[in-house]
XYZ file of C-alpha atoms in Angstrom:
289
model
C -1.828 -7.273 42.480
C -1.142 -8.332 38.899
C -3.906 -9.112 36.440
C -2.616 -12.672 36.025
C -2.903 -13.306 39.771
C -6.251 -11.574 40.137
C -7.631 -13.590 37.222
C -7.701 -16.721 39.383
C -9.126 -14.959 42.431
C -12.018 -12.984 40.952
C -14.614 -14.538 38.684
C -15.571 -11.271 36.982
C -12.025 -10.879 35.654
C -12.493 -14.027 33.580
C -15.338 -12.239 31.833
C -13.004 -9.272 31.360
C -10.305 -11.534 29.898
C -12.789 -13.066 27.460
C -13.953 -9.605 26.398
C -10.322 -8.572 25.866
C -9.727 -11.642 23.692
C -12.799 -10.904 21.568
C -11.847 -7.246 21.155
C -8.242 -8.128 20.271
C -9.159 -10.670 17.595
C -11.862 -8.442 16.103
C -9.730 -5.313 16.149
C -6.659 -7.084 14.817
C -8.412 -8.691 11.858
C -10.556 -5.748 10.765
C -7.897 -3.213 11.739
C -5.698 -4.743 9.043
C -8.286 -3.794 6.419
C -8.654 -0.334 7.947
C -4.904 0.334 7.817
C -4.109 -1.236 4.436
C -7.050 0.520 2.768
C -6.437 3.788 4.674
C -9.925 3.803 6.182
C -8.989 5.181 9.608
C -10.906 8.430 9.056
C -13.957 6.452 7.948
C -13.714 4.237 11.031
C -13.449 7.353 13.184
C -16.580 8.792 11.602
C -18.501 5.586 12.273
C -17.220 5.475 15.854
C -18.350 9.005 16.644
C -21.702 8.433 14.937
C -22.396 5.740 17.534
C -22.728 8.424 20.203
C -25.970 9.467 18.551
C -27.286 5.912 18.690
C -26.196 5.433 22.289
C -27.673 8.741 23.404
C -31.048 8.102 21.771
C -31.153 4.539 23.118
C -30.350 5.735 26.643
C -33.015 8.466 26.378
C -35.567 5.851 25.248
C -34.617 3.460 28.041
C -33.017 0.928 25.682
C -29.623 -0.773 25.631
C -26.923 1.739 24.555
C -24.919 -1.022 22.859
C -27.901 -1.837 20.657
C -28.283 1.829 19.765
C -24.585 2.032 18.942
C -24.881 -1.002 16.654
C -27.798 0.479 14.713
C -26.093 3.872 14.359
C -22.781 2.330 13.271
C -24.366 0.137 10.596
C -26.511 3.000 9.293
C -23.484 5.304 9.092
C -21.424 2.655 7.282
C -24.147 1.984 4.709
C -24.781 5.684 4.136
C -21.094 6.407 3.590
C -20.658 3.412 1.290
C -23.705 4.090 -0.883
C -23.064 7.832 -1.144
C -19.383 7.327 -1.979
C -20.261 4.770 -4.664
C -22.807 7.086 -6.277
C -20.203 9.826 -6.571
C -22.652 12.593 -5.724
C -20.871 13.527 -2.488
C -17.211 13.631 -1.522
C -16.505 10.808 0.884
C -14.419 12.878 3.294
C -17.094 15.594 3.471
C -19.783 13.006 4.164
C -17.720 11.305 6.872
C -17.079 14.643 8.557
C -20.787 15.474 8.473
C -21.805 12.105 9.937
C -19.086 12.465 12.594
C -20.438 15.864 13.689
C -24.139 14.993 13.424
C -23.699 11.798 15.448
C -21.921 13.673 18.211
C -24.523 16.459 18.215
C -27.502 14.087 18.368
C -25.842 12.082 21.130
C -25.045 15.118 23.265
C -28.583 16.501 22.913
C -30.116 13.129 23.808
C -27.829 12.805 26.840
C -28.727 16.326 27.973
C -32.431 15.416 27.922
C -31.932 12.151 29.816
C -32.382 12.585 33.587
C -29.551 11.642 35.934
C -25.800 11.217 35.542
C -25.138 8.841 32.670
C -22.461 6.611 34.162
C -23.289 3.847 31.690
C -22.601 6.105 28.725
C -19.328 7.259 30.266
C -18.015 3.686 30.089
C -18.706 3.683 26.347
C -17.128 7.089 25.838
C -13.943 6.533 27.836
C -13.839 2.736 28.034
C -13.806 0.581 31.141
C -13.167 -3.057 30.398
C -13.503 -3.923 34.084
C -17.191 -2.963 33.926
C -18.020 -5.386 31.111
C -20.808 -7.870 31.847
C -21.540 -11.384 30.643
C -24.333 -9.943 28.499
C -21.869 -7.519 26.895
C -19.507 -10.393 26.170
C -22.311 -12.372 24.540
C -23.121 -9.443 22.247
C -19.435 -8.873 21.464
C -18.937 -12.566 20.702
C -21.942 -12.597 18.386
C -20.696 -9.568 16.474
C -17.188 -11.028 16.206
C -18.522 -14.380 14.970
C -20.585 -12.648 12.290
C -17.645 -10.543 11.098
C -15.185 -13.453 11.006
C -17.706 -15.692 9.235
C -18.318 -12.965 6.659
C -14.607 -12.565 5.939
C -13.974 -16.332 5.896
C -16.840 -17.205 3.558
C -16.155 -14.372 1.126
C -12.403 -13.993 1.559
C -11.388 -14.004 -2.116
C -14.150 -11.631 -3.296
C -13.402 -9.303 -0.376
C -9.667 -9.185 -1.133
C -10.284 -8.727 -4.863
C -12.780 -5.912 -4.310
C -10.860 -4.082 -1.590
C -7.513 -4.095 -3.386
C -8.460 -4.119 -7.091
C -12.098 -3.215 -7.586
C -11.700 -2.756 -11.355
C -10.485 -6.339 -11.703
C -13.317 -7.513 -9.451
C -15.837 -5.695 -11.644
C -14.490 -7.351 -14.793
C -14.881 -10.721 -13.081
C -18.548 -9.966 -12.462
C -18.293 -9.617 -8.694
C -20.939 -7.492 -6.911
C -18.402 -4.897 -5.810
C -20.886 -2.513 -4.174
C -22.411 -5.274 -2.055
C -18.959 -6.507 -1.017
C -17.749 -3.006 -0.159
C -20.864 -2.386 1.922
C -20.369 -5.712 3.707
C -16.794 -4.734 4.589
C -17.964 -1.350 5.888
C -20.617 -3.077 7.998
C -17.898 -5.387 9.362
C -15.842 -2.328 10.334
C -18.921 -0.799 11.975
C -19.604 -3.922 14.028
C -15.996 -4.136 15.205
C -16.166 -0.478 16.214
C -19.095 -1.435 18.464
C -17.071 -4.327 19.910
C -14.163 -1.998 20.702
C -16.423 0.590 22.331
C -16.664 -1.648 25.378
C -12.911 -2.167 25.509
C -11.371 1.276 25.045
C -14.285 3.650 24.557
C -15.408 5.764 21.637
C -12.574 8.261 22.044
C -9.816 5.658 21.610
C -11.354 3.210 19.110
C -9.238 4.462 16.204
C -6.035 3.805 18.138
C -6.875 0.147 18.723
C -7.863 -0.279 15.069
C -4.534 1.068 13.814
C -1.702 0.638 16.337
C -1.666 -3.206 16.527
C -1.648 -3.458 12.725
C 1.101 -0.842 12.503
C 3.104 -2.889 15.010
C 2.522 -6.134 13.120
C 3.452 -4.445 9.841
C 7.026 -4.111 11.061
C 7.386 -7.895 10.951
C 5.168 -9.073 8.077
C 3.322 -7.739 5.047
C 1.330 -10.770 3.895
C -2.355 -10.023 4.467
C -3.270 -13.225 6.306
C -0.182 -13.154 8.506
C -0.678 -9.443 9.125
C -4.186 -10.100 10.445
C -2.937 -12.842 12.764
C 0.011 -10.767 13.989
C -2.260 -7.749 14.518
C -4.592 -9.832 16.668
C -1.623 -11.032 18.743
C -0.325 -7.462 19.127
C -3.788 -6.265 20.165
C -4.121 -9.082 22.701
C -0.702 -8.270 24.160
C -1.691 -4.593 24.394
C -4.897 -5.622 26.173
C -2.987 -7.735 28.693
C -0.323 -5.103 29.365
C -2.975 -2.392 29.609
C -4.987 -4.329 32.175
C -1.806 -4.981 34.155
C -1.003 -1.258 34.082
C -4.545 -0.291 35.048
C -4.659 -2.628 38.052
C -1.178 -1.768 39.311
C -1.483 2.018 38.919
C -5.246 2.465 39.372
C -5.482 4.042 35.911
C -8.340 3.995 33.353
C -8.332 0.705 31.460
C -9.060 2.164 28.018
C -6.239 4.683 28.156
C -3.866 2.080 29.636
C -4.604 -0.364 26.805
C -4.029 2.242 24.107
C -0.833 3.463 25.804
C 0.401 -0.140 25.889
C -0.395 -0.499 22.180
C 1.564 2.687 21.484
C 4.532 1.415 23.508
C 4.520 -1.839 21.540
C 4.527 0.144 18.301
C 7.478 2.256 19.439
C 9.313 -0.910 20.496
C 8.663 -2.471 17.077
C 9.940 0.640 15.293
C 13.049 0.647 17.491
C 13.660 -3.010 16.672
C 13.340 -2.306 12.945
C 15.748 0.619 13.203
C 18.307 -1.493 15.073
C 17.933 -4.299 12.547
C 18.436 -1.905 9.626
C 21.490 -0.383 11.313
C 22.962 -3.830 11.938
C 22.323 -4.894 8.339
C 23.982 -1.752 6.997
C 26.960 -2.344 9.273
C 27.267 -5.937 8.091
C 27.065 -4.813 4.460
C 29.793 -2.235 5.036
C 32.083 -4.814 6.667
C 31.391 -7.222 3.812
C 32.271 -4.580 1.226
C 35.462 -3.696 3.089
C 36.514 -7.362 3.157
C 35.793 -7.710 -0.564
C 37.811 -4.602 -1.375
C 40.698 -5.819 0.781
C 40.583 -9.241 -0.853
C 40.580 -7.746 -4.365
C 43.607 -5.594 -3.550
């Protein structure tokens, strides 16, 4: 059964489709910033730090998604403030937070009785297990991130791509940079439910890499990245239902296939353009003779 057919037969799949839409838009928009500013390692550090928050929340009997949100925001702020102060190397700090988050999470999970099936969905991703409550949280986080970027679009662009110019204009560059890092952290939490902690970085980078084959304007790149992410979500869910495969891995594999297809298209287009240029030069030489 295809996902499109099952969507009209099972009510819970409509919740899944809505969650996929939210994750695609969030990941596409913020993933553009991650890729253009080369923040993939930072996003990975934040993602793995969430395991500590989820583990502690599960141990305390609280919502793992709430724990992940707190841990992600704390990690983002710590990295941003420490990097701005210049006292610590950013890559060293990210690596430390990455490792500490994983260690705290694993210890907390080990001291929590029972098999943690709920945490496994966050680690490996299972979009089919998403609930209406999860969607509400994801929608709230997405709305906050999009509102933040919309209201402060010009200051964000100026600070992220030319912070010296932004400083001369009197913009609060540290506050803006921290806000962007918090936005990345919140989108990481959104994507946890879609593809899991292990594969978050792929969904933050592959759709933007695919969109970058066709456009380079920032606004258009964000829109195209969201479309590419949504298409990867749809194809991944189709693959998962037809082959009984994990949804998170299927979505990321679909995103990778789209990227390879985009690269192949660009290569064919470049080859065709070179061939046309060669034929044009030959005709000009023949005409001149």
